[in-house]
Amino acid sequence: MSTPLLRLYPTGYRRAFGDDIAEAYRAATEGAGRVARFREAGDIVAHALRMRLRLGSAQRAGRLFAAAAPFALAATAAYAAFGLVSVLGDWRLSGNPDFLVPLSFVMIGCDLVTLAGAVLALGGRFAVGARCAFAGALAGALALVLVPLSAGALLPPAAVTYLLAPVAVAALPLACPPDLRPPGRLLGTAARTALVLWTLLGVAALTLTDADSHLTAVLWRLGVPMAAALALAGRAALSRLRTPGRFALAGAPFLAMGYSAGVVDQDTVVPALAVLAAAGVALRLWQLRGRPNAR
């Protein structure tokens, strides 16, 4: 392995395991093509970055992000579905074929990529799905910034915060250590394909539904896919929330997505945080109740 790659690791870790890492890299890339060598080098860079950020499976932060990863994916899937339903629903209500301007088509594509990636990650293909979901969320945020900028318009600072929240939530699963990745449903290829297709049909069904008020429509369009994504995450994800810290980090993505969707604002964020804190305390008390008393 080249010396620059080894230097990415912390000094102590490099001294202890540098030779083993170099040998493993050499064995994996011997006789391999350029793409394989690039992929192995990327894995080394990602591993070194996790070690520097103390996000390994042996560190507390790594286990914390691993427990929160399925919920970040569920929130990402729900927000992407909400974006799709909002654009398509507004187009249906407007009845104007010119409503879908090029930016709308770009956002539909980005939301589709994000939604499909999050669903695949929850369905057992965690690595490729999480990367796909992050790429879609990042591309969507960049499009919303660059397209107005190309027309000479600048987004206000408040709008930028709305764009950063989905990207940050979609990036959270990438911090999960590879050996602690949630197994998901371990679905086969046919089942994962059917799951994505049923998800898209669900989006289409939500697009055709009407609501009496804007808030009701937002809650309906965000809440239904959120419940479906949480059901897909399953009891295995819930079983990892053993501490208040894990519970809080798992709940934060839903608050962030609610903020970006307009459900959570400055008037409701404090009550939402209070509910999240109370639920974390209740979880801790419930866990302590099951432990035998020790002197």
PDB file of N, CA, C and O in Angstrom, residues 176-248:
ATOM      1  N   CYS A 176     -22.236   4.697   9.969  1.00  0.00           N
ATOM      2  CA  CYS A 176     -22.399   3.401  10.639  1.00  0.00           C
ATOM      3  C   CYS A 176     -21.230   2.483  10.304  1.00  0.00           C
ATOM      4  O   CYS A 176     -20.904   2.298   9.128  1.00  0.00           O
ATOM      5  N   PRO A 177     -20.553   1.904  11.296  1.00  0.00           N
ATOM      6  CA  PRO A 177     -19.463   0.959  11.012  1.00  0.00           C
ATOM      7  C   PRO A 177     -19.968  -0.232  10.202  1.00  0.00           C
ATOM      8  O   PRO A 177     -21.077  -0.719  10.430  1.00  0.00           O
ATOM      9  N   PRO A 178     -19.175  -0.702   9.236  1.00  0.00           N
ATOM     10  CA  PRO A 178     -19.639  -1.803   8.369  1.00  0.00           C
ATOM     11  C   PRO A 178     -20.050  -3.057   9.128  1.00  0.00           C
ATOM     12  O   PRO A 178     -20.998  -3.751   8.736  1.00  0.00           O
ATOM     13  N   ASP A 179     -19.338  -3.365  10.230  1.00  0.00           N
ATOM     14  CA  ASP A 179     -19.665  -4.595  10.951  1.00  0.00           C
ATOM     15  C   ASP A 179     -20.847  -4.436  11.901  1.00  0.00           C
ATOM     16  O   ASP A 179     -21.231  -5.397  12.569  1.00  0.00           O
ATOM     17  N   LEU A 180     -21.423  -3.228  11.971  1.00  0.00           N
ATOM     18  CA  LEU A 180     -22.605  -3.006  12.797  1.00  0.00           C
ATOM     19  C   LEU A 180     -23.810  -2.587  11.973  1.00  0.00           C
ATOM     20  O   LEU A 180     -24.811  -2.121  12.518  1.00  0.00           O
ATOM     21  N   ARG A 181     -23.709  -2.736  10.662  1.00  0.00           N
ATOM     22  CA  ARG A 181     -24.823  -2.337   9.807  1.00  0.00           C
ATOM     23  C   ARG A 181     -26.063  -3.167  10.112  1.00  0.00           C
ATOM     24  O   ARG A 181     -25.967  -4.377  10.308  1.00  0.00           O
ATOM     25  N   PRO A 182     -27.223  -2.522  10.168  1.00  0.00           N
ATOM     26  CA  PRO A 182     -28.453  -3.280  10.448  1.00  0.00           C
ATOM     27  C   PRO A 182     -28.737  -4.255   9.321  1.00  0.00           C
ATOM     28  O   PRO A 182     -28.548  -3.936   8.140  1.00  0.00           O
ATOM     29  N   PRO A 183     -29.197  -5.450   9.637  1.00  0.00           N
ATOM     30  CA  PRO A 183     -29.441  -6.458   8.601  1.00  0.00           C
ATOM     31  C   PRO A 183     -30.640  -6.169   7.731  1.00  0.00           C
ATOM     32  O   PRO A 183     -30.772  -6.704   6.644  1.00  0.00           O
ATOM     33  N   GLY A 184     -31.538  -5.272   8.178  1.00  0.00           N
ATOM     34  CA  GLY A 184     -32.749  -5.033   7.414  1.00  0.00           C
ATOM     35  C   GLY A 184     -33.604  -6.294   7.366  1.00  0.00           C
ATOM     36  O   GLY A 184     -33.556  -7.147   8.235  1.00  0.00           O
ATOM     37  N   ARG A 185     -34.372  -6.419   6.314  1.00  0.00           N
ATOM     38  CA  ARG A 185     -35.251  -7.584   6.163  1.00  0.00           C
ATOM     39  C   ARG A 185     -34.571  -8.734   5.427  1.00  0.00           C
ATOM     40  O   ARG A 185     -35.164  -9.795   5.283  1.00  0.00           O
ATOM     41  N   LEU A 186     -33.356  -8.502   4.928  1.00  0.00           N
ATOM     42  CA  LEU A 186     -32.624  -9.523   4.178  1.00  0.00           C
ATOM     43  C   LEU A 186     -33.485 -10.100   3.064  1.00  0.00           C
ATOM     44  O   LEU A 186     -33.634 -11.313   2.915  1.00  0.00           O
ATOM     45  N   LEU A 187     -34.077  -9.204   2.267  1.00  0.00           N
ATOM     46  CA  LEU A 187     -34.963  -9.620   1.202  1.00  0.00           C
ATOM     47  C   LEU A 187     -34.172 -10.040  -0.031  1.00  0.00           C
ATOM     48  O   LEU A 187     -33.077  -9.556  -0.284  1.00  0.00           O
ATOM     49  N   GLY A 188     -34.757 -10.942  -0.809  1.00  0.00           N
ATOM     50  CA  GLY A 188     -34.147 -11.325  -2.063  1.00  0.00           C
ATOM     51  C   GLY A 188     -34.312 -10.239  -3.117  1.00  0.00           C
ATOM     52  O   GLY A 188     -35.020  -9.246  -2.909  1.00  0.00           O
ATOM     53  N   THR A 189     -33.687 -10.453  -4.280  1.00  0.00           N
ATOM     54  CA  THR A 189     -33.726  -9.443  -5.331  1.00  0.00           C
ATOM     55  C   THR A 189     -35.154  -9.181  -5.794  1.00  0.00           C
ATOM     56  O   THR A 189     -35.571  -8.024  -5.951  1.00  0.00           O
ATOM     57  N   ALA A 190     -35.921 -10.231  -6.008  1.00  0.00           N
ATOM     58  CA  ALA A 190     -37.305 -10.060  -6.456  1.00  0.00           C
ATOM     59  C   ALA A 190     -38.131  -9.324  -5.413  1.00  0.00           C
ATOM     60  O   ALA A 190     -38.944  -8.448  -5.745  1.00  0.00           O
ATOM     61  N   ALA A 191     -37.922  -9.646  -4.140  1.00  0.00           N
ATOM     62  CA  ALA A 191     -38.673  -8.990  -3.074  1.00  0.00           C
ATOM     63  C   ALA A 191     -38.297  -7.517  -2.959  1.00  0.00           C
ATOM     64  O   ALA A 191     -39.153  -6.660  -2.735  1.00  0.00           O
ATOM     65  N   ARG A 192     -36.993  -7.214  -3.110  1.00  0.00           N
ATOM     66  CA  ARG A 192     -36.577  -5.806  -3.043  1.00  0.00           C
ATOM     67  C   ARG A 192     -37.151  -5.016  -4.217  1.00  0.00           C
ATOM     68  O   ARG A 192     -37.587  -3.870  -4.047  1.00  0.00           O
ATOM     69  N   THR A 193     -37.166  -5.618  -5.408  1.00  0.00           N
ATOM     70  CA  THR A 193     -37.749  -4.939  -6.563  1.00  0.00           C
ATOM     71  C   THR A 193     -39.241  -4.691  -6.357  1.00  0.00           C
ATOM     72  O   THR A 193     -39.753  -3.596  -6.633  1.00  0.00           O
ATOM     73  N   ALA A 194     -39.935  -5.698  -5.862  1.00  0.00           N
ATOM     74  CA  ALA A 194     -41.363  -5.536  -5.586  1.00  0.00           C
ATOM     75  C   ALA A 194     -41.602  -4.470  -4.529  1.00  0.00           C
ATOM     76  O   ALA A 194     -42.567  -3.694  -4.619  1.00  0.00           O
ATOM     77  N   LEU A 195     -40.725  -4.413  -3.526  1.00  0.00           N
ATOM     78  CA  LEU A 195     -40.868  -3.427  -2.467  1.00  0.00           C
ATOM     79  C   LEU A 195     -40.740  -2.014  -3.015  1.00  0.00           C
ATOM     80  O   LEU A 195     -41.531  -1.123  -2.675  1.00  0.00           O
ATOM     81  N   VAL A 196     -39.767  -1.791  -3.887  1.00  0.00           N
ATOM     82  CA  VAL A 196     -39.610  -0.468  -4.491  1.00  0.00           C
ATOM     83  C   VAL A 196     -40.823  -0.119  -5.350  1.00  0.00           C
ATOM     84  O   VAL A 196     -41.334   1.005  -5.310  1.00  0.00           O
ATOM     85  N   LEU A 197     -41.314  -1.097  -6.122  1.00  0.00           N
ATOM     86  CA  LEU A 197     -42.473  -0.831  -6.971  1.00  0.00           C
ATOM     87  C   LEU A 197     -43.717  -0.522  -6.139  1.00  0.00           C
ATOM     88  O   LEU A 197     -44.489   0.393  -6.460  1.00  0.00           O
ATOM     89  N   TRP A 198     -43.920  -1.273  -5.056  1.00  0.00           N
ATOM     90  CA  TRP A 198     -45.066  -0.994  -4.187  1.00  0.00           C
ATOM     91  C   TRP A 198     -44.922   0.362  -3.510  1.00  0.00           C
ATOM     92  O   TRP A 198     -45.923   1.063  -3.276  1.00  0.00           O
ATOM     93  N   THR A 199     -43.695   0.753  -3.200  1.00  0.00           N
ATOM     94  CA  THR A 199     -43.474   2.074  -2.613  1.00  0.00           C
ATOM     95  C   THR A 199     -43.868   3.169  -3.596  1.00  0.00           C
ATOM     96  O   THR A 199     -44.522   4.159  -3.224  1.00  0.00           O
ATOM     97  N   LEU A 200     -43.472   3.011  -4.853  1.00  0.00           N
ATOM     98  CA  LEU A 200     -43.828   4.002  -5.865  1.00  0.00           C
ATOM     99  C   LEU A 200     -45.340   4.032  -6.099  1.00  0.00           C
ATOM    100  O   LEU A 200     -45.925   5.108  -6.316  1.00  0.00           O
ATOM    101  N   LEU A 201     -45.996   2.872  -6.047  1.00  0.00           N
ATOM    102  CA  LEU A 201     -47.451   2.847  -6.164  1.00  0.00           C
ATOM    103  C   LEU A 201     -48.106   3.554  -4.982  1.00  0.00           C
ATOM    104  O   LEU A 201     -49.124   4.235  -5.130  1.00  0.00           O
ATOM    105  N   GLY A 202     -47.503   3.393  -3.792  1.00  0.00           N
ATOM    106  CA  GLY A 202     -48.012   4.105  -2.627  1.00  0.00           C
ATOM    107  C   GLY A 202     -47.891   5.609  -2.780  1.00  0.00           C
ATOM    108  O   GLY A 202     -48.789   6.368  -2.391  1.00  0.00           O
ATOM    109  N   VAL A 203     -46.773   6.057  -3.355  1.00  0.00           N
ATOM    110  CA  VAL A 203     -46.598   7.490  -3.628  1.00  0.00           C
ATOM    111  C   VAL A 203     -47.672   7.977  -4.595  1.00  0.00           C
ATOM    112  O   VAL A 203     -48.262   9.050  -4.416  1.00  0.00           O
ATOM    113  N   ALA A 204     -47.922   7.169  -5.631  1.00  0.00           N
ATOM    114  CA  ALA A 204     -48.959   7.543  -6.595  1.00  0.00           C
ATOM    115  C   ALA A 204     -50.331   7.629  -5.930  1.00  0.00           C
ATOM    116  O   ALA A 204     -51.128   8.540  -6.216  1.00  0.00           O
ATOM    117  N   ALA A 205     -50.617   6.699  -5.030  1.00  0.00           N
ATOM    118  CA  ALA A 205     -51.910   6.720  -4.338  1.00  0.00           C
ATOM    119  C   ALA A 205     -52.048   7.950  -3.449  1.00  0.00           C
ATOM    120  O   ALA A 205     -53.110   8.587  -3.396  1.00  0.00           O
ATOM    121  N   LEU A 206     -50.979   8.315  -2.755  1.00  0.00           N
ATOM    122  CA  LEU A 206     -51.023   9.506  -1.910  1.00  0.00           C
ATOM    123  C   LEU A 206     -51.186  10.767  -2.748  1.00  0.00           C
ATOM    124  O   LEU A 206     -51.795  11.746  -2.311  1.00  0.00           O
ATOM    125  N   THR A 207     -50.631  10.757  -3.958  1.00  0.00           N
ATOM    126  CA  THR A 207     -50.748  11.920  -4.833  1.00  0.00           C
ATOM    127  C   THR A 207     -52.202  12.183  -5.197  1.00  0.00           C
ATOM    128  O   THR A 207     -52.618  13.338  -5.354  1.00  0.00           O
ATOM    129  N   LEU A 208     -52.986  11.140  -5.319  1.00  0.00           N
ATOM    130  CA  LEU A 208     -54.374  11.273  -5.751  1.00  0.00           C
ATOM    131  C   LEU A 208     -55.319  11.617  -4.609  1.00  0.00           C
ATOM    132  O   LEU A 208     -56.506  11.868  -4.846  1.00  0.00           O
ATOM    133  N   THR A 209     -54.823  11.600  -3.365  1.00  0.00           N
ATOM    134  CA  THR A 209     -55.685  11.905  -2.225  1.00  0.00           C
ATOM    135  C   THR A 209     -55.704  13.401  -1.960  1.00  0.00           C
ATOM    136  O   THR A 209     -54.713  14.102  -2.150  1.00  0.00           O
ATOM    137  N   ASP A 210     -56.836  13.891  -1.509  1.00  0.00           N
ATOM    138  CA  ASP A 210     -56.994  15.303  -1.161  1.00  0.00           C
ATOM    139  C   ASP A 210     -57.166  15.419   0.350  1.00  0.00           C
ATOM    140  O   ASP A 210     -57.547  14.468   1.035  1.00  0.00           O
ATOM    141  N   ALA A 211     -56.891  16.606   0.867  1.00  0.00           N
ATOM    142  CA  ALA A 211     -57.068  16.872   2.297  1.00  0.00           C
ATOM    143  C   ALA A 211     -57.749  18.224   2.464  1.00  0.00           C
ATOM    144  O   ALA A 211     -57.695  19.081   1.589  1.00  0.00           O
ATOM    145  N   ASP A 212     -58.397  18.375   3.617  1.00  0.00           N
ATOM    146  CA  ASP A 212     -59.166  19.600   3.844  1.00  0.00           C
ATOM    147  C   ASP A 212     -58.279  20.813   4.071  1.00  0.00           C
ATOM    148  O   ASP A 212     -58.669  21.934   3.773  1.00  0.00           O
ATOM    149  N   SER A 213     -57.106  20.629   4.624  1.00  0.00           N
ATOM    150  CA  SER A 213     -56.214  21.754   4.913  1.00  0.00           C
ATOM    151  C   SER A 213     -54.797  21.396   4.515  1.00  0.00           C
ATOM    152  O   SER A 213     -54.462  20.228   4.314  1.00  0.00           O
ATOM    153  N   HIS A 214     -53.971  22.447   4.409  1.00  0.00           N
ATOM    154  CA  HIS A 214     -52.577  22.231   4.020  1.00  0.00           C
ATOM    155  C   HIS A 214     -51.847  21.413   5.075  1.00  0.00           C
ATOM    156  O   HIS A 214     -51.092  20.495   4.745  1.00  0.00           O
ATOM    157  N   LEU A 215     -52.074  21.718   6.366  1.00  0.00           N
ATOM    158  CA  LEU A 215     -51.386  20.999   7.429  1.00  0.00           C
ATOM    159  C   LEU A 215     -51.788  19.533   7.436  1.00  0.00           C
ATOM    160  O   LEU A 215     -50.942  18.645   7.602  1.00  0.00           O
ATOM    161  N   THR A 216     -53.081  19.265   7.222  1.00  0.00           N
ATOM    162  CA  THR A 216     -53.539  17.879   7.175  1.00  0.00           C
ATOM    163  C   THR A 216     -52.893  17.133   6.016  1.00  0.00           C
ATOM    164  O   THR A 216     -52.486  15.975   6.149  1.00  0.00           O
ATOM    165  N   ALA A 217     -52.777  17.819   4.881  1.00  0.00           N
ATOM    166  CA  ALA A 217     -52.142  17.188   3.718  1.00  0.00           C
ATOM    167  C   ALA A 217     -50.684  16.867   3.997  1.00  0.00           C
ATOM    168  O   ALA A 217     -50.190  15.793   3.639  1.00  0.00           O
ATOM    169  N   VAL A 218     -49.972  17.800   4.655  1.00  0.00           N
ATOM    170  CA  VAL A 218     -48.558  17.572   4.961  1.00  0.00           C
ATOM    171  C   VAL A 218     -48.401  16.401   5.919  1.00  0.00           C
ATOM    172  O   VAL A 218     -47.568  15.507   5.714  1.00  0.00           O
ATOM    173  N   LEU A 219     -49.203  16.398   6.983  1.00  0.00           N
ATOM    174  CA  LEU A 219     -49.110  15.314   7.961  1.00  0.00           C
ATOM    175  C   LEU A 219     -49.459  13.968   7.325  1.00  0.00           C
ATOM    176  O   LEU A 219     -48.821  12.953   7.608  1.00  0.00           O
ATOM    177  N   TRP A 220     -50.476  13.956   6.463  1.00  0.00           N
ATOM    178  CA  TRP A 220     -50.887  12.719   5.800  1.00  0.00           C
ATOM    179  C   TRP A 220     -49.795  12.232   4.865  1.00  0.00           C
ATOM    180  O   TRP A 220     -49.419  11.064   4.862  1.00  0.00           O
ATOM    181  N   ARG A 221     -49.266  13.147   4.041  1.00  0.00           N
ATOM    182  CA  ARG A 221     -48.277  12.766   3.037  1.00  0.00           C
ATOM    183  C   ARG A 221     -46.927  12.424   3.654  1.00  0.00           C
ATOM    184  O   ARG A 221     -46.153  11.664   3.070  1.00  0.00           O
ATOM    185  N   LEU A 222     -46.625  12.963   4.826  1.00  0.00           N
ATOM    186  CA  LEU A 222     -45.364  12.648   5.499  1.00  0.00           C
ATOM    187  C   LEU A 222     -45.527  11.474   6.458  1.00  0.00           C
ATOM    188  O   LEU A 222     -44.620  10.646   6.594  1.00  0.00           O
ATOM    189  N   GLY A 223     -46.685  11.423   7.120  1.00  0.00           N
ATOM    190  CA  GLY A 223     -46.878  10.407   8.153  1.00  0.00           C
ATOM    191  C   GLY A 223     -47.036   9.002   7.612  1.00  0.00           C
ATOM    192  O   GLY A 223     -46.498   8.037   8.182  1.00  0.00           O
ATOM    193  N   VAL A 224     -47.742   8.845   6.498  1.00  0.00           N
ATOM    194  CA  VAL A 224     -47.967   7.508   5.939  1.00  0.00           C
ATOM    195  C   VAL A 224     -46.660   6.857   5.495  1.00  0.00           C
ATOM    196  O   VAL A 224     -46.363   5.721   5.896  1.00  0.00           O
ATOM    197  N   PRO A 225     -45.831   7.530   4.680  1.00  0.00           N
ATOM    198  CA  PRO A 225     -44.553   6.890   4.320  1.00  0.00           C
ATOM    199  C   PRO A 225     -43.619   6.707   5.509  1.00  0.00           C
ATOM    200  O   PRO A 225     -42.819   5.764   5.541  1.00  0.00           O
ATOM    201  N   MET A 226     -43.715   7.587   6.514  1.00  0.00           N
ATOM    202  CA  MET A 226     -42.879   7.423   7.697  1.00  0.00           C
ATOM    203  C   MET A 226     -43.267   6.152   8.457  1.00  0.00           C
ATOM    204  O   MET A 226     -42.392   5.381   8.879  1.00  0.00           O
ATOM    205  N   ALA A 227     -44.558   5.919   8.611  1.00  0.00           N
ATOM    206  CA  ALA A 227     -45.009   4.703   9.288  1.00  0.00           C
ATOM    207  C   ALA A 227     -44.600   3.458   8.502  1.00  0.00           C
ATOM    208  O   ALA A 227     -44.182   2.447   9.081  1.00  0.00           O
ATOM    209  N   ALA A 228     -44.697   3.531   7.171  1.00  0.00           N
ATOM    210  CA  ALA A 228     -44.299   2.386   6.347  1.00  0.00           C
ATOM    211  C   ALA A 228     -42.805   2.113   6.460  1.00  0.00           C
ATOM    212  O   ALA A 228     -42.380   0.954   6.545  1.00  0.00           O
ATOM    213  N   ALA A 229     -41.993   3.173   6.465  1.00  0.00           N
ATOM    214  CA  ALA A 229     -40.543   2.992   6.573  1.00  0.00           C
ATOM    215  C   ALA A 229     -40.161   2.428   7.935  1.00  0.00           C
ATOM    216  O   ALA A 229     -39.266   1.578   8.041  1.00  0.00           O
ATOM    217  N   LEU A 230     -40.830   2.885   8.988  1.00  0.00           N
ATOM    218  CA  LEU A 230     -40.549   2.347  10.318  1.00  0.00           C
ATOM    219  C   LEU A 230     -40.950   0.881  10.408  1.00  0.00           C
ATOM    220  O   LEU A 230     -40.258   0.080  11.051  1.00  0.00           O
ATOM    221  N   ALA A 231     -42.052   0.527   9.756  1.00  0.00           N
ATOM    222  CA  ALA A 231     -42.444  -0.886   9.738  1.00  0.00           C
ATOM    223  C   ALA A 231     -41.417  -1.728   8.998  1.00  0.00           C
ATOM    224  O   ALA A 231     -41.132  -2.865   9.385  1.00  0.00           O
ATOM    225  N   LEU A 232     -40.834  -1.158   7.952  1.00  0.00           N
ATOM    226  CA  LEU A 232     -39.805  -1.886   7.210  1.00  0.00           C
ATOM    227  C   LEU A 232     -38.538  -2.042   8.057  1.00  0.00           C
ATOM    228  O   LEU A 232     -37.866  -3.079   7.994  1.00  0.00           O
ATOM    229  N   ALA A 233     -38.196  -1.012   8.838  1.00  0.00           N
ATOM    230  CA  ALA A 233     -37.033  -1.114   9.726  1.00  0.00           C
ATOM    231  C   ALA A 233     -37.217  -2.245  10.735  1.00  0.00           C
ATOM    232  O   ALA A 233     -36.281  -2.975  11.047  1.00  0.00           O
ATOM    233  N   GLY A 234     -38.445  -2.388  11.248  1.00  0.00           N
ATOM    234  CA  GLY A 234     -38.788  -3.544  12.065  1.00  0.00           C
ATOM    235  C   GLY A 234     -38.312  -3.477  13.505  1.00  0.00           C
ATOM    236  O   GLY A 234     -37.696  -2.516  13.960  1.00  0.00           O
ATOM    237  N   ARG A 235     -38.600  -4.547  14.233  1.00  0.00           N
ATOM    238  CA  ARG A 235     -38.277  -4.636  15.655  1.00  0.00           C
ATOM    239  C   ARG A 235     -36.778  -4.723  15.888  1.00  0.00           C
ATOM    240  O   ARG A 235     -36.288  -4.331  16.956  1.00  0.00           O
ATOM    241  N   ALA A 236     -36.039  -5.223  14.902  1.00  0.00           N
ATOM    242  CA  ALA A 236     -34.587  -5.319  15.081  1.00  0.00           C
ATOM    243  C   ALA A 236     -33.966  -3.944  15.293  1.00  0.00           C
ATOM    244  O   ALA A 236     -33.035  -3.790  16.089  1.00  0.00           O
ATOM    245  N   ALA A 237     -34.475  -2.941  14.585  1.00  0.00           N
ATOM    246  CA  ALA A 237     -33.960  -1.586  14.765  1.00  0.00           C
ATOM    247  C   ALA A 237     -34.348  -1.036  16.134  1.00  0.00           C
ATOM    248  O   ALA A 237     -33.530  -0.398  16.817  1.00  0.00           O
ATOM    249  N   LEU A 238     -35.572  -1.281  16.546  1.00  0.00           N
ATOM    250  CA  LEU A 238     -36.016  -0.784  17.847  1.00  0.00           C
ATOM    251  C   LEU A 238     -35.245  -1.428  18.991  1.00  0.00           C
ATOM    252  O   LEU A 238     -35.011  -0.805  20.026  1.00  0.00           O
ATOM    253  N   SER A 239     -34.841  -2.669  18.821  1.00  0.00           N
ATOM    254  CA  SER A 239     -34.140  -3.366  19.894  1.00  0.00           C
ATOM    255  C   SER A 239     -32.765  -2.776  20.171  1.00  0.00           C
ATOM    256  O   SER A 239     -32.184  -3.031  21.231  1.00  0.00           O
ATOM    257  N   ARG A 240     -32.216  -2.007  19.226  1.00  0.00           N
ATOM    258  CA  ARG A 240     -30.898  -1.399  19.427  1.00  0.00           C
ATOM    259  C   ARG A 240     -30.957  -0.117  20.250  1.00  0.00           C
ATOM    260  O   ARG A 240     -29.920   0.387  20.671  1.00  0.00           O
ATOM    261  N   LEU A 241     -32.136   0.415  20.470  1.00  0.00           N
ATOM    262  CA  LEU A 241     -32.261   1.678  21.210  1.00  0.00           C
ATOM    263  C   LEU A 241     -32.261   1.393  22.708  1.00  0.00           C
ATOM    264  O   LEU A 241     -33.278   1.500  23.394  1.00  0.00           O
ATOM    265  N   ARG A 242     -31.084   1.049  23.221  1.00  0.00           N
ATOM    266  CA  ARG A 242     -30.987   0.629  24.617  1.00  0.00           C
ATOM    267  C   ARG A 242     -30.635   1.775  25.564  1.00  0.00           C
ATOM    268  O   ARG A 242     -30.688   1.591  26.773  1.00  0.00           O
ATOM    269  N   THR A 243     -30.247   2.920  25.045  1.00  0.00           N
ATOM    270  CA  THR A 243     -29.838   4.042  25.894  1.00  0.00           C
ATOM    271  C   THR A 243     -30.576   5.303  25.452  1.00  0.00           C
ATOM    272  O   THR A 243     -31.012   5.414  24.299  1.00  0.00           O
ATOM    273  N   PRO A 244     -30.719   6.288  26.356  1.00  0.00           N
ATOM    274  CA  PRO A 244     -31.354   7.556  25.961  1.00  0.00           C
ATOM    275  C   PRO A 244     -30.621   8.255  24.824  1.00  0.00           C
ATOM    276  O   PRO A 244     -31.249   8.910  23.992  1.00  0.00           O
ATOM    277  N   GLY A 245     -29.281   8.140  24.786  1.00  0.00           N
ATOM    278  CA  GLY A 245     -28.527   8.777  23.719  1.00  0.00           C
ATOM    279  C   GLY A 245     -28.878   8.201  22.358  1.00  0.00           C
ATOM    280  O   GLY A 245     -29.057   8.940  21.379  1.00  0.00           O
ATOM    281  N   ARG A 246     -28.976   6.896  22.273  1.00  0.00           N
ATOM    282  CA  ARG A 246     -29.369   6.269  21.012  1.00  0.00           C
ATOM    283  C   ARG A 246     -30.791   6.656  20.636  1.00  0.00           C
ATOM    284  O   ARG A 246     -31.092   6.903  19.456  1.00  0.00           O
ATOM    285  N   PHE A 247     -31.659   6.710  21.613  1.00  0.00           N
ATOM    286  CA  PHE A 247     -33.039   7.082  21.350  1.00  0.00           C
ATOM    287  C   PHE A 247     -33.112   8.510  20.825  1.00  0.00           C
ATOM    288  O   PHE A 247     -33.861   8.802  19.881  1.00  0.00           O
ATOM    289  N   ALA A 248     -32.336   9.415  21.419  1.00  0.00           N
ATOM    290  CA  ALA A 248     -32.364  10.810  21.001  1.00  0.00           C
ATOM    291  C   ALA A 248     -31.835  10.970  19.573  1.00  0.00           C
ATOM    292  O   ALA A 248     -32.419  11.691  18.760  1.00  0.00           O
TER     293      ALA A 248
END
